[in-house]
Short mmCIF file of C-alpha atoms in Angstrom, two decimals:
data_model
loop_
_atom_site.label_atom_id
_atom_site.label_comp_id
_atom_site.label_asym_id
_atom_site.label_seq_id
_atom_site.Cartn_x
_atom_site.Cartn_y
_atom_site.Cartn_z
CA SER F 1 115.00 94.23 106.13
CA ILE F 2 113.70 93.09 109.48
CA ARG F 3 113.58 96.49 110.97
CA GLN F 4 111.58 97.92 108.18
CA GLU F 5 109.13 95.17 108.39
CA ILE F 6 108.79 95.81 111.98
CA ILE F 7 108.19 99.67 111.30
CA ASP F 8 105.54 98.75 108.51
CA LEU F 9 103.64 96.24 111.03
CA ASP F 10 103.65 98.66 113.82
CA ARG F 11 102.23 101.53 111.50
CA ARG F 12 99.48 98.77 110.59
CA ARG F 13 99.08 98.05 114.41
CA ASN F 14 98.56 101.68 115.17
CA SER F 15 96.12 102.24 112.45
CA ASN F 16 94.08 99.28 113.90
CA ARG F 17 94.37 100.79 117.22
CA GLU F 18 92.83 103.91 116.09
CA ALA F 19 89.94 102.04 114.30
CA ILE F 20 89.33 100.04 117.49
CA ARG F 21 89.11 103.22 119.61
CA SER F 22 86.84 104.74 116.92
CA ILE F 23 84.45 101.99 117.00
CA LYS F 24 84.42 102.02 120.82
CA ASN F 25 83.58 105.81 120.90
CA MET F 26 80.88 105.12 118.35
CA ALA F 27 79.37 102.57 120.74
CA LYS F 28 79.30 105.16 123.62
CA THR F 29 77.03 107.43 121.55
CA LYS F 30 75.03 105.04 119.28
CA ASP F 31 73.73 101.48 119.35
CA ILE F 32 76.59 99.52 117.89
CA SER F 33 74.55 96.43 116.95
CA THR F 34 72.70 98.31 114.34
CA GLU F 35 75.56 100.54 113.10
CA LYS F 36 77.97 99.26 110.13
CA ALA F 37 81.63 100.33 109.76
CA TRP F 38 83.77 100.27 106.61
CA ILE F 39 86.83 98.16 106.74
CA ALA F 40 89.71 97.55 104.25
CA ILE F 41 90.49 94.04 103.23
CA GLY F 42 93.38 94.13 100.88
CA ASN F 43 92.55 96.69 98.19
CA THR F 44 88.54 96.39 98.82
CA PHE F 45 86.68 98.26 101.37
CA ILE F 46 83.76 96.39 103.00
CA GLN F 47 80.95 97.67 104.93
CA ILE F 48 80.17 95.06 107.86
CA PRO F 49 78.28 95.31 111.42
CA ALA F 50 80.43 97.59 113.60
CA LYS F 51 80.60 94.72 116.20
CA ASN F 52 82.07 92.34 113.56
CA ALA F 53 84.43 94.84 112.41
CA GLU F 54 85.74 95.50 116.04
CA LYS F 55 86.16 91.68 116.54
CA ARG F 56 88.03 91.32 113.35
CA LEU F 57 90.28 94.38 114.08
CA GLU F 58 91.06 92.93 117.57
CA GLN F 59 91.96 89.71 116.10
CA ASP F 60 94.40 91.33 113.47
CA GLN F 61 95.91 93.32 116.45
CA LYS F 62 96.86 90.16 118.18
CA GLU F 63 98.29 88.67 114.97
CA LEU F 64 100.09 91.67 114.46
CA ASP F 65 101.41 91.79 118.05
CA VAL F 66 102.68 88.08 117.37
CA ALA F 67 104.32 88.92 114.26
CA ILE F 68 106.25 91.99 115.44
CA ASN F 69 107.48 90.09 118.59
CA LYS F 70 108.83 87.40 116.52
CA LEU F 71 110.64 89.78 114.10
CA ARG F 72 112.09 91.46 117.07
CA SER F 73 113.36 88.15 118.52
CA ARG F 74 114.90 87.25 114.95
CA LEU F 75 116.56 90.85 115.09
CA LYS F 76 117.91 90.05 118.23
CA ASP F 77 119.32 86.76 117.24
CA ARG F 78 120.90 88.28 114.08
CA VAL F 79 122.60 91.07 115.96
CA ASN F 80 124.07 88.73 118.29
CA ASP F 81 125.21 86.77 115.30
CA LEU F 82 126.67 89.69 113.89
CA ARG F 83 128.51 90.54 116.96
CA ASP F 84 129.94 87.13 117.24
CA ILE F 85 131.27 87.22 113.73
CA GLU F 86 132.98 90.64 114.64
CA GLY F 87 134.39 88.99 117.58
CA LYS F 88 132.63 91.40 119.96
CA GLU F 89 130.84 90.08 123.28
CA GLU F 90 126.96 89.94 123.36
CA LEU F 91 125.18 93.05 124.10
CA LYS F 92 124.37 93.30 127.86
CA GLY F 93 120.58 93.68 128.48
CA PHE F 94 119.83 93.29 125.02
CA GLY F 95 117.90 89.85 125.48
CA LEU F 96 115.71 91.18 128.23
CA LYS F 97 112.27 89.92 128.24
CA ALA F 98 108.99 91.52 129.80
CA LEU F 99 107.83 90.13 132.91
CA ASP F 100 104.45 87.99 132.46
CA LYS F 101 101.59 88.68 134.83
CA ASP F 102 102.44 85.98 137.46
CA GLU F 103 106.05 87.48 137.80
CA LEU F 104 104.87 91.07 138.11
CA ALA F 105 102.28 90.03 140.58
CA MET F 106 105.02 88.53 142.74
CA VAL F 107 107.16 91.53 142.40
CA HIS F 108 104.29 93.67 143.76
CA GLN F 109 103.88 91.24 146.68
CA THR F 110 107.54 91.64 147.38
CA ILE F 111 107.51 95.18 147.28
CA GLN F 112 104.65 95.64 149.61
#
């Protein structure tokens, strides 16, 4: 189901976040340009330069964010379709979207 896919991708995203943080912490104590890191690609572990591993993990993190957001929007659409079939009205506040940077900046300006 879509919910399970979201959960699985979110777990992967958290693992990536931990790996990125680990590489950044390693960079604080060692020269990252000479260090190597092990990363898993499919069922294979590969040792590559830590800088490349960090870039690859960050790229994977962005792709996971996009995939999760797409699945969440599909889930919202399916919930609304189900409620229509059941004859219930649409959930209020369910279709909310986060403010982007420009909108958030305008809110802060308005508040101050």
